[in-house]
XYZ file of C-alpha atoms in Angstrom:
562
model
C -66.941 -1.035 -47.938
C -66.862 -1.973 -51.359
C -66.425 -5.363 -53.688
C -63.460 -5.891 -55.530
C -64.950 -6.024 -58.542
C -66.216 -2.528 -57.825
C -62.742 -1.257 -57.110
C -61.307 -2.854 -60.293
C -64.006 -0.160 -62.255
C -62.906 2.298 -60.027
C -59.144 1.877 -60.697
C -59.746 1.891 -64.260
C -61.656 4.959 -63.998
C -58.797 6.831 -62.401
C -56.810 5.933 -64.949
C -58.964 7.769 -67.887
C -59.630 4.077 -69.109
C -62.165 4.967 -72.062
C -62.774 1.541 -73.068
C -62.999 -2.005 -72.453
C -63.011 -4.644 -75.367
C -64.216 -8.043 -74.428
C -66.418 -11.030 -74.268
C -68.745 -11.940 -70.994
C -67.609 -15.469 -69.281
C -66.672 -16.965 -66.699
C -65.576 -14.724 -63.060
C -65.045 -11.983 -65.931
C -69.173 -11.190 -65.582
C -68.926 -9.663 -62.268
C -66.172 -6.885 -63.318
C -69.077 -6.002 -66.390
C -71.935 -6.115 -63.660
C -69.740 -3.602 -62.082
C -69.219 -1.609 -65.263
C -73.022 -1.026 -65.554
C -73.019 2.283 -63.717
C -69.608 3.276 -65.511
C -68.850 5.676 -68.422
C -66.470 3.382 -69.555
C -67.448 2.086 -72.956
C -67.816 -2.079 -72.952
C -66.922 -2.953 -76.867
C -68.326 -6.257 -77.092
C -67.677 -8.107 -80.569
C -67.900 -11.797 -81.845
C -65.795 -13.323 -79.599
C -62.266 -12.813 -77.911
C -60.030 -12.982 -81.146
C -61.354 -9.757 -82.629
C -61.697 -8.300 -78.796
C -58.089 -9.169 -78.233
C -56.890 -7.287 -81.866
C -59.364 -4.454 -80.938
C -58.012 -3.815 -77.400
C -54.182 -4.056 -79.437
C -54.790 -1.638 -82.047
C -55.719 0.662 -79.536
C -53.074 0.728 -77.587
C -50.939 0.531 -80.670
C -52.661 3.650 -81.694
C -53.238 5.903 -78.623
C -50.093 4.471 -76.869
C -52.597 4.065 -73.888
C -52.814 0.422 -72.648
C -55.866 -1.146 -74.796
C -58.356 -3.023 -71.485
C -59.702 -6.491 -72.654
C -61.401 -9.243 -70.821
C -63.152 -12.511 -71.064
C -62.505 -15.914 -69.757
C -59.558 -17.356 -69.257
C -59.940 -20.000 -71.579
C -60.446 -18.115 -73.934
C -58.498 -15.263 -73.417
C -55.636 -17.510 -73.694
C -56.269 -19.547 -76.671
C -58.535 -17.557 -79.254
C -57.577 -13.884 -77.466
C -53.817 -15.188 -77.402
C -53.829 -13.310 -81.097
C -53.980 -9.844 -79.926
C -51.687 -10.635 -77.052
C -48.919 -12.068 -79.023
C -49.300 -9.128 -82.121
C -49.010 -6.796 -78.968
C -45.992 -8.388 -77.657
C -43.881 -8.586 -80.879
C -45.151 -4.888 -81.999
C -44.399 -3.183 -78.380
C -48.591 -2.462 -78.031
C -49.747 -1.474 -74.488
C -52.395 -3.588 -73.270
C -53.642 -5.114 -70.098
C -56.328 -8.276 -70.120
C -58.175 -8.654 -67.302
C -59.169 -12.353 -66.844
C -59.832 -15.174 -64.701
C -58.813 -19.435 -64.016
C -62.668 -20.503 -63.884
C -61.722 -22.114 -60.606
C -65.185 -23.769 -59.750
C -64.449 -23.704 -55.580
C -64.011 -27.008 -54.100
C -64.556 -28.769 -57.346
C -61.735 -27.290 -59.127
C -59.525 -30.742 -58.500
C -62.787 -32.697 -59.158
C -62.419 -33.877 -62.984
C -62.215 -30.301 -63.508
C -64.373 -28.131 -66.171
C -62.961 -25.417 -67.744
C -60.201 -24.795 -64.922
C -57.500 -23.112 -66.002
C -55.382 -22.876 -63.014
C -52.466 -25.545 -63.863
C -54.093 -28.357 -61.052
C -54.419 -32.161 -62.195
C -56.660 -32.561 -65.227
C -57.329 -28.575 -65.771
C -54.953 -26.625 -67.807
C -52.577 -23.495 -67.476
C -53.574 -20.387 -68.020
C -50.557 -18.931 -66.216
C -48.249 -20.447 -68.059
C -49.752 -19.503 -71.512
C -49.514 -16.548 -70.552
C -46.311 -16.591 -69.758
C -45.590 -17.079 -73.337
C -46.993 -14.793 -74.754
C -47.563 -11.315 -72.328
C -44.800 -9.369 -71.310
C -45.785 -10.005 -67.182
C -49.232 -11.656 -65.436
C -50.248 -11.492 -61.833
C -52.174 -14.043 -60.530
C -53.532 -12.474 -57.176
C -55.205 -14.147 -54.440
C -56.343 -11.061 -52.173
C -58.888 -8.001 -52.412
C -55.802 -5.673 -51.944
C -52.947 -7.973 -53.791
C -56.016 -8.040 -56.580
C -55.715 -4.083 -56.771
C -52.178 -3.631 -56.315
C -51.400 -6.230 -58.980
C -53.894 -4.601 -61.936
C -51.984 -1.184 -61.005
C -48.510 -2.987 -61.994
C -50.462 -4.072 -64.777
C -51.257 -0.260 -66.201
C -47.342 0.482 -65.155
C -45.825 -2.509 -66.739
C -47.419 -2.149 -70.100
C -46.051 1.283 -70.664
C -42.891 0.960 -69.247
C -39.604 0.824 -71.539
C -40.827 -1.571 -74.538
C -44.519 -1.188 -74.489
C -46.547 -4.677 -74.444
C -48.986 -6.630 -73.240
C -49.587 -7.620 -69.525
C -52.409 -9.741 -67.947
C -54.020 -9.759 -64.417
C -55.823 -13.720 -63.390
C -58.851 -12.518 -61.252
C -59.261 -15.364 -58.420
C -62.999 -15.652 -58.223
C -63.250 -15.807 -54.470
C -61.432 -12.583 -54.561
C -63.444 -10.714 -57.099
C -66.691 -10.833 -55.047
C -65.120 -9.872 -51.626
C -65.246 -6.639 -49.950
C -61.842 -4.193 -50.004
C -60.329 -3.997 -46.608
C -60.303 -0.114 -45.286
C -57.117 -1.077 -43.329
C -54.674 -3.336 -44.662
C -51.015 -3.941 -44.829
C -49.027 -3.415 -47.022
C -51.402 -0.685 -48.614
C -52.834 0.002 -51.754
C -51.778 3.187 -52.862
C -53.536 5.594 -55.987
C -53.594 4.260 -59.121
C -52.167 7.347 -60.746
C -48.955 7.177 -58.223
C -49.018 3.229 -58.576
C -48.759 3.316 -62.404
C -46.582 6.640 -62.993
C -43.708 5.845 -65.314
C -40.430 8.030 -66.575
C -38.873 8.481 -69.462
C -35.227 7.327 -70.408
C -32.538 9.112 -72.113
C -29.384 8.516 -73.781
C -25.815 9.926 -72.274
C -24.574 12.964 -73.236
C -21.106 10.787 -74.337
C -23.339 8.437 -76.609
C -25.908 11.368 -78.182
C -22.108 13.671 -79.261
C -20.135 10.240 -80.344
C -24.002 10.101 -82.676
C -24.036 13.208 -83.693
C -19.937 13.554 -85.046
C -20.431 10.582 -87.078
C -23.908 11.867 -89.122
C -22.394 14.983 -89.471
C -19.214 13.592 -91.160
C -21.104 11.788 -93.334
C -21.206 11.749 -97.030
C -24.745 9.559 -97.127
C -26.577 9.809 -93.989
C -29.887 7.157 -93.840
C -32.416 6.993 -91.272
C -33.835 3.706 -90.946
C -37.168 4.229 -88.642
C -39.432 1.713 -86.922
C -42.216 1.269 -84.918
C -40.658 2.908 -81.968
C -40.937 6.256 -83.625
C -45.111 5.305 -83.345
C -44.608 4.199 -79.845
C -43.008 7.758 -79.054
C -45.105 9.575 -81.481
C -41.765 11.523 -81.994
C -42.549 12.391 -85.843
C -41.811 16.248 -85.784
C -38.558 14.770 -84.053
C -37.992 12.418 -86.826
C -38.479 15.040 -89.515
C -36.025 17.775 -87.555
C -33.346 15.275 -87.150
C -33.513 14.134 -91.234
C -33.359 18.489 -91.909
C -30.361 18.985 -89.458
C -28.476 16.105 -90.791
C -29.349 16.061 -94.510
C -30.763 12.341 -94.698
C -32.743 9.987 -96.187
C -35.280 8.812 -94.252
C -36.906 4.733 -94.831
C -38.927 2.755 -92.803
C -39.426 -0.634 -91.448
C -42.946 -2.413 -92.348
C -44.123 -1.705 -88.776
C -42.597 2.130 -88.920
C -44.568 2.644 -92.309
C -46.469 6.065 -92.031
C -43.885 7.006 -89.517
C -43.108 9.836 -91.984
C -45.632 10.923 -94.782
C -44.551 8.924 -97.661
C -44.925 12.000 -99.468
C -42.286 14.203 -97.650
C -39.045 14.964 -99.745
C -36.707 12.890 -97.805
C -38.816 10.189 -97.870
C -37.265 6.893 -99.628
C -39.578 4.103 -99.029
C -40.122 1.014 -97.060
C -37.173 -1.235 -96.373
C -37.259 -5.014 -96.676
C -37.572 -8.835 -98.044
C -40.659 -7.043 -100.346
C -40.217 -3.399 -99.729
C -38.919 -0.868 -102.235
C -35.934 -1.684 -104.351
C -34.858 2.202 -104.313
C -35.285 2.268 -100.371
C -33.113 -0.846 -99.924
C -30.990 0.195 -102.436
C -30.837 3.768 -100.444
C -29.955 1.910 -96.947
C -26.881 -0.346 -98.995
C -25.570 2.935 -100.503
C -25.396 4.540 -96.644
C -22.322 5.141 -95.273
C -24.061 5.877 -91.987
C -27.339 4.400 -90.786
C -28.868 5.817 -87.478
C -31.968 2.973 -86.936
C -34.575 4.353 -84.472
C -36.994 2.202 -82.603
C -36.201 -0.840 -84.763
C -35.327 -3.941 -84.016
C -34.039 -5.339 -87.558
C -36.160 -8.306 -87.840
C -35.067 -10.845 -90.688
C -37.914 -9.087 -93.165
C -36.432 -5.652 -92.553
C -33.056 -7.042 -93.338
C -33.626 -8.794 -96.725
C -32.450 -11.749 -94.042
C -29.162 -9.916 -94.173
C -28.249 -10.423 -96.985
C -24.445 -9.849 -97.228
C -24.746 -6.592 -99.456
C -27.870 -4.984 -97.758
C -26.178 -3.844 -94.701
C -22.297 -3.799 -93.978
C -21.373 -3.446 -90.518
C -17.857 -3.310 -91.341
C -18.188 -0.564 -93.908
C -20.980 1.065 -92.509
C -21.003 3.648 -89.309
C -24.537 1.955 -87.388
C -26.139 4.379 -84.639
C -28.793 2.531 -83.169
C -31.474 4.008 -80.854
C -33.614 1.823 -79.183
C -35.562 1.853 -75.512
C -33.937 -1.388 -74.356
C -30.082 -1.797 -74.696
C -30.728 -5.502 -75.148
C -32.090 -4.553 -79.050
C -29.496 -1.967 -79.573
C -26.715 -3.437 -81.705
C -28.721 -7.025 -81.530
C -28.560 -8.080 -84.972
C -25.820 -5.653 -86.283
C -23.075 -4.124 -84.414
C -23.948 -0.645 -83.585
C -20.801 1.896 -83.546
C -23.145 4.059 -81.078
C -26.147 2.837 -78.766
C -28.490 5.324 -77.776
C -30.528 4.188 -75.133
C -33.445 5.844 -73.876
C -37.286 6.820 -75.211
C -36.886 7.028 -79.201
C -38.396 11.164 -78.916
C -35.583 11.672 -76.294
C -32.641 10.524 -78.271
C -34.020 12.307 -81.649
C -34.640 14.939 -79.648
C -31.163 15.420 -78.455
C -29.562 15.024 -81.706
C -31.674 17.415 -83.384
C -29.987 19.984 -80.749
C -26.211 18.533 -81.567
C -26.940 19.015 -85.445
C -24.260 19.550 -88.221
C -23.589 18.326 -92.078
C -24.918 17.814 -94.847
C -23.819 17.037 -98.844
C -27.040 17.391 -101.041
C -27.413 13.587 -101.807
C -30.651 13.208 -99.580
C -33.017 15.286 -101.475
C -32.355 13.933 -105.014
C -32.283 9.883 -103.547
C -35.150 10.005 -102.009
C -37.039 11.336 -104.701
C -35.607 8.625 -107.170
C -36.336 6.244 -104.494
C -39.952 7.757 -104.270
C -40.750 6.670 -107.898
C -40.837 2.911 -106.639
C -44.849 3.732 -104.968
C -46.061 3.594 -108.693
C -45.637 1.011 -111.851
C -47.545 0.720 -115.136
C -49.129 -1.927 -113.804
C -51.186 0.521 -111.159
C -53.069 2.223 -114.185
C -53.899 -0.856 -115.592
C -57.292 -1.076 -117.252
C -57.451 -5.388 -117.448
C -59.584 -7.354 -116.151
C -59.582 -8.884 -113.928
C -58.457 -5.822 -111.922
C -55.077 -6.502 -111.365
C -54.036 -5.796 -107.291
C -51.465 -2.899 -107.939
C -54.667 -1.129 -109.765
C -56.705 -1.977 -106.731
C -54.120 -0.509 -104.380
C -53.663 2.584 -106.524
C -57.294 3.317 -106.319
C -57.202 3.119 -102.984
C -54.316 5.250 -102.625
C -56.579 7.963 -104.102
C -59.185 7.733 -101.228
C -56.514 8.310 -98.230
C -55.856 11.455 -96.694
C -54.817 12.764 -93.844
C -57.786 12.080 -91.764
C -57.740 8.474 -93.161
C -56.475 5.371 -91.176
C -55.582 2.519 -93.278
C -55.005 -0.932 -91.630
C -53.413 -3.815 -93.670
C -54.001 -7.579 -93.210
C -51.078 -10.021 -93.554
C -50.799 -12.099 -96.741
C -49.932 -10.988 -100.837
C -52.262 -7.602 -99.824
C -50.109 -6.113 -97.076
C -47.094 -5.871 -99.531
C -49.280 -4.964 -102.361
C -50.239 -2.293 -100.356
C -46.574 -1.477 -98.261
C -45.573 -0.585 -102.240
C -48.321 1.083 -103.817
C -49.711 3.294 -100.980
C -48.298 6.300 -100.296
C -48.823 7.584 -97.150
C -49.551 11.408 -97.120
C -49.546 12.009 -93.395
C -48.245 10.317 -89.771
C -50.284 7.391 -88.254
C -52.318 6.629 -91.318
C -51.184 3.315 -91.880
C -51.105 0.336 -89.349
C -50.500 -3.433 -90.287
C -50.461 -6.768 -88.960
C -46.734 -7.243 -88.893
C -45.411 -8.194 -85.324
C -46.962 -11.963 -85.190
C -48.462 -11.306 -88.363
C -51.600 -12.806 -88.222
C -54.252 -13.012 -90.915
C -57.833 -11.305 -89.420
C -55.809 -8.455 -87.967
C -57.292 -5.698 -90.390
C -61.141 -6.219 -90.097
C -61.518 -5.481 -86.039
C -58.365 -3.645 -86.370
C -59.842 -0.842 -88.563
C -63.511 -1.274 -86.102
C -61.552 -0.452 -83.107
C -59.518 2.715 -85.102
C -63.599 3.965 -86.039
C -64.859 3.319 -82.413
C -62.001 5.179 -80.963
C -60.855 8.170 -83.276
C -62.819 10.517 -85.641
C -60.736 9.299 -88.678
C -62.128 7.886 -91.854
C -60.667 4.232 -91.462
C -60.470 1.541 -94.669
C -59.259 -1.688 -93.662
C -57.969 -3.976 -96.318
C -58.004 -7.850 -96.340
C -57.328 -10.493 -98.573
C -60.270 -12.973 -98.699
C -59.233 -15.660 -96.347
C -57.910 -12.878 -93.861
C -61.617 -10.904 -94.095
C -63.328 -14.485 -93.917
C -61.778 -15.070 -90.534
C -63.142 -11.749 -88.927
C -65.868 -10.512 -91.000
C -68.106 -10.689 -87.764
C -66.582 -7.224 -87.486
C -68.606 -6.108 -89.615
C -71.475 -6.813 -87.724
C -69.855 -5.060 -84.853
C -69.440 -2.079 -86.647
C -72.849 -1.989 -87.434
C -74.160 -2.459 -83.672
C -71.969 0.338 -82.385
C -73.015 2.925 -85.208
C -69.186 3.397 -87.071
C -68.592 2.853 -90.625
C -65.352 2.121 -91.613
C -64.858 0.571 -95.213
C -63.415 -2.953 -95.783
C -61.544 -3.719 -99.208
C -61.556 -7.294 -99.903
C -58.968 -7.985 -102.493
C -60.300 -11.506 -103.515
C -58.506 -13.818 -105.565
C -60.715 -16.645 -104.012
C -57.419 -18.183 -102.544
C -54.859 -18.246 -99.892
C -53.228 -16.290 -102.465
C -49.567 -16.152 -101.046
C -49.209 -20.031 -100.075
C -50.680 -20.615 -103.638
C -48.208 -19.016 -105.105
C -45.951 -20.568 -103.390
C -46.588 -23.968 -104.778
C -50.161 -24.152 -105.883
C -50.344 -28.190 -105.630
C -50.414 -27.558 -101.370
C -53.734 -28.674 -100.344
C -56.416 -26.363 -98.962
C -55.470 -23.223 -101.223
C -58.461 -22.715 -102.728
C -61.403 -21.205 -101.491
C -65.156 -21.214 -102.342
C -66.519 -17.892 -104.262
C -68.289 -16.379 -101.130
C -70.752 -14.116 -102.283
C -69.679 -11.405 -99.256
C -72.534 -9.247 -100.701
C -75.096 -11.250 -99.286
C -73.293 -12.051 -96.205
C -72.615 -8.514 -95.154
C -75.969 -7.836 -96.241
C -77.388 -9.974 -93.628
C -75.832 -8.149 -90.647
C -76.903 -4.479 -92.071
C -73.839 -3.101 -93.840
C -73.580 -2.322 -97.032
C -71.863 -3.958 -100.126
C -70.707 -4.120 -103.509
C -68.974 -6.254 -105.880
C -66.122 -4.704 -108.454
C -65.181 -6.860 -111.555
C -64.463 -3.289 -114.102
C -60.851 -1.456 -112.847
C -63.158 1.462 -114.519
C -65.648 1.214 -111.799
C -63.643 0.958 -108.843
C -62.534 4.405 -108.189
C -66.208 5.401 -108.017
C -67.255 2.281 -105.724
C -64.436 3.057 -103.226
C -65.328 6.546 -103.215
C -68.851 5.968 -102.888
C -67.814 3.001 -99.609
C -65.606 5.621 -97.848
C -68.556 8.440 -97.971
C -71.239 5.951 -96.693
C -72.235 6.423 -93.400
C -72.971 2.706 -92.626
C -69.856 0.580 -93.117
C -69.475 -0.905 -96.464
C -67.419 -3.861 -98.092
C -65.897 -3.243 -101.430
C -65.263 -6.993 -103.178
C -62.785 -6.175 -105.419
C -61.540 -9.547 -107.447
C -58.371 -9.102 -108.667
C -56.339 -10.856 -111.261
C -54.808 -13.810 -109.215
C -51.604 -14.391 -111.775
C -49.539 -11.503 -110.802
C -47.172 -12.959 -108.725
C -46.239 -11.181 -105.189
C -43.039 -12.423 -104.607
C -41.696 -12.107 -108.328
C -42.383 -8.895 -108.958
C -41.955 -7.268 -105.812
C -39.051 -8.935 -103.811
C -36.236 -7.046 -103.492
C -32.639 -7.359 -105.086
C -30.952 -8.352 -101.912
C -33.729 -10.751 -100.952
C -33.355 -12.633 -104.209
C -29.672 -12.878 -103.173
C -30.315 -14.962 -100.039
C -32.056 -16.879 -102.598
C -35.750 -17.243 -101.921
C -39.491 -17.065 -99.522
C -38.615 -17.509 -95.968
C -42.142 -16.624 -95.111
């Protein structure tokens, strides 16, 4: 015989689980007693908001379901961050948690309780809102069954997040040997297939980008989810197109490669929206044409009327959702590229020579700028120069994520990863200590100073568990973006933290940049450290974001829906 909790480390050994991201509370204690004897690595940071984003840039990475845990509620007010980025970017990831049901006192003026009785609160129905399914299992074997539908759910179709609501009686009893219905293996449990479009949808596809005069790939984060890049790249050769990306599908392609155009968007690259307007046929992989990818269609961005729209997506629901699509190919994003690399055909000679117009847009004077203070295209250039191949980059939210979206050019597949489905500030900092903890890449995660602020316990984290990624703070000492907006809102500016001394104090390293002549050194000098290192880099806060980088057919819907 043997306790649940026991079981649960047992199920999640079976499934190659490598590590579990959380925060000790609550019923969740007795699943990391039973992780004592495991070789499953416990990740323990500050508290549940950076174990959430942790346990969601992992599965956004590895496209393996990212484990976290705490107590309930927690996991479903300050962890709700990684949850909901998870659910609007299609990130695998289970939480394990628990209702802090207290026994016979639970409908007693109830502390902590989080089942949904009389004077508690509900943790189901949080999550509810924000996971893509929950189980909230009463049973030793319902307990198992219900974390294996967890593993399957969060892979299957869409990826997301899921969430399993330990009962505490449950946790601590012993698994039946004989009970019906039964628990099967959690590798047959959890075993998912892959979907394909028809034959009928992938020829209708392929006849209308080989008849065309100005073929454009459009390519989201579903081309991450399948890690179909060599796909991506074989279908752009056989059809002679031009290939942008979403925010979320940045680094989908290296930035660098000859049909490369650019991001698409509200502040993306003028010559990659201008590319996507000038298509006469857009095939849009893995994307589900959010308002910022659409310059909030705008009425000359994309014509569904005048344009031929193939749109491949794993759920038929997004296919054709905000545009109608000529041609739905529904299925995994790998499958359907896949199949129309075989069914290739065309080709004019516009591709090669508009992309690499459309590639000048990743530099402006303004990124060899020698003013001070250092103005944030410099900053992002310099950076640029310290990312290569083996070099994750991950991107707050706020004026530095478009900054960088313009001025970085990717040079290789999954190097760049930003906050972009929910879109919440803090993202970057345990974001880029969860890439160092679980790859062998160089990692630099960039912030703006209110989004480092929020996390920079991360950088204590990194310290503890021996990584060193770099964080670049680019610090205008503001909520720079909301400033700009209207720099009378209260609660825009921000007190000069000396991060130097902070950082200092948990055992990283620091520096402070004021000289754009400096900075290539300093950044250098952070990436090569082998404790991690914050780079303060105070840029000029004038330059406006939106002004100089929002796109033609975003000024035309006339204005910052942000």
């Amino acid at each position: 015989m043997t306790t649940v909790s026991h079981q649960i480390v047992q199920t999640l050994e079976d499934l190659d689980v490598e590590y579990l991201f959380g925060y000790p509370g609550g019923r969740a204690i007795e699943l990391l007693e039973a992780l004592i004897d495991s070789d499953i690595d416990v990740v323990r940071p500050r508290d549940e908001r950076e174990a959430s984003v942790m346990a969601e840039f992992y599965g956004r990475y590895h496209q393996e379901p990212g484990v976290f845990t705490g107590q309930g509620p927690w996991v479903g007010s300050i962890g709700a961050i990684g949850q909901m980025e998870a659910t609007l970017g299609s990130s695998p990831m289970v939480a394990i948690t628990e209702a802090s049901e207290r026994g016979d006192y639970s409908t007693l003026a109830p502390y902590q309780q989080a089942r949904g009785d009389y004077g508690g609160f509900s943790l189901p129905k949080i999550l509810d809102g924000i996971t893509k399914e929950w189980w909230f299992p009463r049973t030793p074997n319902e307990t198992l069954r219900s974390l294996q539908l967890s593993f399957k759910h969060a892979t299957a179709g869409r990826p997301g997040p899921t969430a399993v609501i330990l009962d505490g009686d449950a946790v601590t009893s012993e698994v039946p040997e004989d009970d019906v219905p039964p628990v099967w293996s959690p590798e047959r449990q959890t075993r998912n297939w892959q979907s394909a479009p028809t034959d009928t949808d992938v020829r209708a596809a392929a006849d209308a980008l080989s008849n065309a005069d100005r073929p454009v790939i459009v390519a989201g984060n579903g081309v991450h989810a399948s890690q179909c890049y060599d796909e991506l790249e074989a279908v752009a050769e056989a059809y002679d197109a031009v290939v942008v990306t979403s925010y979320l599908g940045k680094s989908t392609i290296p930035e660098t490669h000859e049909r490369a155009a650019g991001v698409i968007g509200s502040f993306g690259h003028e010559g990659a929206n201008q590319v996507v307007s000038e298509a006469d046929t857009l095939l849009v992989v893995g994307c589900r044409m959010n308002p910022m990818d659409t310059n909030w269609q705008a009425a000359s961005f994309i014509r569904p009327d005048e344009q031929t729209i193939i749109h491949a997506d794993i759920d038929t629901r997004n296919a054709g959702w905000v545009y109608p699509a000529d041609v739905g190919l529904i299925g995994d994003a790998g499958k359907s590229l896949a199949s129309l690399a075989v069914a290739s055909g065309g080709g004019t000679g516009w591709a090669l020579d508009r992309a690499a117009e459309a590639r000048e847009d990743f530099s402006v004077p303004e990124c060899d700028s020698d003013a001070t203070p250092i103005m944030p295209q410099r900053a992002v250039a310099a950076i640029d120069r310290i990312v290569d191949e083996d070099t994750i980059v991950t991107a707050d939210s706020g004026n530095n994520r478009f900054w960088l979206l313009n001025y970085l050019q990717t040079p290789a597949v999954r190097t760049y990863f930003g906050s972009g489905g929910v879109g919440g500030m803090g993202w970057a900092g345990p974001a880029g200590v969860s890439a160092a903890i679980t790859t062998d890449k160089d990692v630099v995660s960039v912030a703006g100073d209110g989004g480092f602020t929020m996390t920079m316990t991360c950088v204590e984290t990194a310290v503890e568990y021996g990584v060193a990624p770099t964080f670049v703070v680019l610090n205008d000492t503001s909520l720079g973006m909301v400033r700009q907006m209207d720099d009378q809102i209260p609660g825009v500016e921000f007190h000069d933290t000396d991060f130097t001394t902070v950082v200092s104090g948990f055992g990283a390293d620091a520096m402070r940049v004021d000289d754009p002549a400096d900075l290539d050194d300093r950044l250098a000098e952070a990436k090569a450290n082998d404790v991690p290192t914050v780079v303060d880099v105070r840029i000029d806060r004038e330059p406006d974001m939106v002004e100089s980088l929002q796109s033609s057919f975003y000024a035309e819907v006339g204005g910052l829906h942000e």
